[in-house]
Amino acid sequence: MSGNGGWFRNFLNRAGSGFRRFMTGRYGTDQLNTAILIVGVAICIVAMFIPSAIVKLILTTVSYSLMFWAVFRTMSRNTYKRYQENRKFRMLIDRIKDRDHRYYDCPRCRQPVRVPKGKGKIAITCPKCREKFIKKT
Ligand SMILES: [Zn+2]
């Protein structure tokens, strides 16, 4: 009962397993990749409405570079590094969303320290290395 559609389903199965084999050990996609692609496509759309040829060329180049970067990250076998990039990106987004706090990196050990906003000048003590530093919040 396979009929005429049989070869096509067979083809899809083969293509699917081929793709799965190709992607084995590769990183795949994540939030950072999605963001890169959205920005890349947005720049590409903006470039279409720019009359200046030079600006259009620059924007198109940036847009293609971003999309290439996203593809490169998806195909990457260095999954640990890609995972770390995505983790940093998500931390950055969390910081931007958090309007009640400011974030400082400890000058000694680079540990990020979160402090409440709008308190004026305060002395911050690093929770990791006990280094004290003064910042305006
Ligand atoms: Zn520290």
XYZ file of C-alpha atoms and ligand atoms in Angstrom:
138
model
C 0.000 0.000 0.000
C 2.988 2.344 -0.286
C 1.750 3.819 -3.603
C 3.349 6.823 -5.277
C 3.976 8.695 -2.029
C 6.256 5.923 -0.757
C 9.450 7.114 -2.407
C 8.839 10.633 -1.161
C 8.370 9.522 2.444
C 11.467 7.394 2.026
C 13.366 10.401 0.729
C 12.234 12.533 3.671
C 13.269 9.831 6.138
C 16.692 9.592 4.529
C 17.134 13.357 4.446
C 16.019 13.540 8.086
C 18.421 10.901 9.342
C 21.207 12.395 7.221
C 20.581 15.766 8.817
C 20.483 14.228 12.293
C 23.799 12.486 11.624
C 25.250 15.761 10.353
C 24.113 17.616 13.491
C 25.445 15.004 15.928
C 27.938 16.615 18.280
C 27.092 20.061 16.959
C 25.707 22.815 19.091
C 22.339 23.634 17.526
C 20.441 26.796 18.265
C 19.834 28.843 21.415
C 18.494 32.213 22.609
C 21.638 34.069 21.503
C 21.342 32.608 17.996
C 17.683 33.618 17.809
C 18.617 37.167 18.864
C 21.476 37.316 16.318
C 19.134 36.154 13.533
C 16.394 38.652 14.490
C 18.908 41.532 14.522
C 20.407 40.287 11.226
C 17.022 40.135 9.502
C 15.983 43.519 11.001
C 19.159 45.190 9.658
C 18.544 43.556 6.270
C 14.998 45.011 6.167
C 16.218 48.473 7.265
C 18.904 48.341 4.541
C 16.182 47.973 1.891
C 14.842 51.442 2.771
C 18.210 53.206 2.861
C 18.800 55.267 -0.294
C 22.559 55.669 0.209
C 24.400 52.864 -1.618
C 27.379 52.922 0.771
C 25.223 52.700 3.920
C 23.142 49.980 2.257
C 26.304 48.001 1.470
C 27.603 48.336 5.036
C 24.255 47.329 6.565
C 23.895 44.358 4.201
C 27.438 43.203 5.028
C 26.730 43.490 8.774
C 23.436 41.646 8.302
C 25.028 38.754 6.365
C 27.903 38.585 8.865
C 25.396 38.229 11.714
C 23.486 35.483 9.905
C 26.744 33.718 9.054
C 27.749 33.977 12.720
C 24.450 32.379 13.791
C 24.920 29.522 11.309
C 28.512 29.084 12.483
C 27.333 28.857 16.120
C 24.656 26.293 15.174
C 27.203 24.086 13.368
C 29.904 24.544 15.987
C 31.355 21.461 17.677
C 32.725 23.560 20.534
C 29.467 23.236 22.467
C 30.995 24.300 25.782
C 32.140 27.652 24.400
C 28.785 28.257 22.645
C 26.946 27.399 25.876
C 29.061 29.924 27.787
C 28.331 32.624 25.179
C 24.612 31.988 25.532
C 24.878 32.047 29.341
C 26.616 35.453 29.229
C 23.984 36.732 26.810
C 21.156 35.650 29.124
C 22.910 37.271 32.101
C 23.170 40.499 30.104
C 19.437 40.375 29.249
C 18.617 39.770 32.923
C 20.692 42.819 33.858
C 18.911 45.005 31.306
C 15.502 43.806 32.515
C 16.396 44.415 36.163
C 15.554 48.112 36.686
C 15.842 48.079 40.470
C 19.504 47.125 40.634
C 22.847 48.033 39.209
C 25.593 45.559 38.468
C 29.280 46.119 39.055
C 32.185 43.783 38.492
C 34.504 43.514 41.458
C 37.774 45.334 40.551
C 39.824 42.514 42.076
C 38.165 39.202 41.133
C 35.667 40.258 38.424
C 32.760 38.782 40.401
C 29.510 40.556 39.382
C 27.915 42.317 42.358
C 24.289 43.443 42.373
C 23.372 46.574 44.343
C 20.035 48.435 44.701
C 19.636 51.511 42.493
C 19.243 55.101 43.684
C 21.133 54.900 46.988
C 23.791 57.459 46.096
C 27.426 56.686 46.863
C 27.770 53.388 48.671
C 30.588 51.146 49.785
C 30.263 47.720 48.187
C 31.889 44.640 49.613
C 32.554 41.855 47.150
C 30.820 38.687 48.389
C 33.601 36.512 46.999
C 36.912 38.152 47.877
C 35.766 40.790 50.452
C 37.291 43.597 48.372
C 35.669 46.968 49.228
C 34.975 49.552 46.542
C 32.827 52.695 46.309
C 30.266 53.236 43.564
C 27.422 55.636 42.887
C 24.117 53.863 42.310
Zn 35.927 40.297 44.419
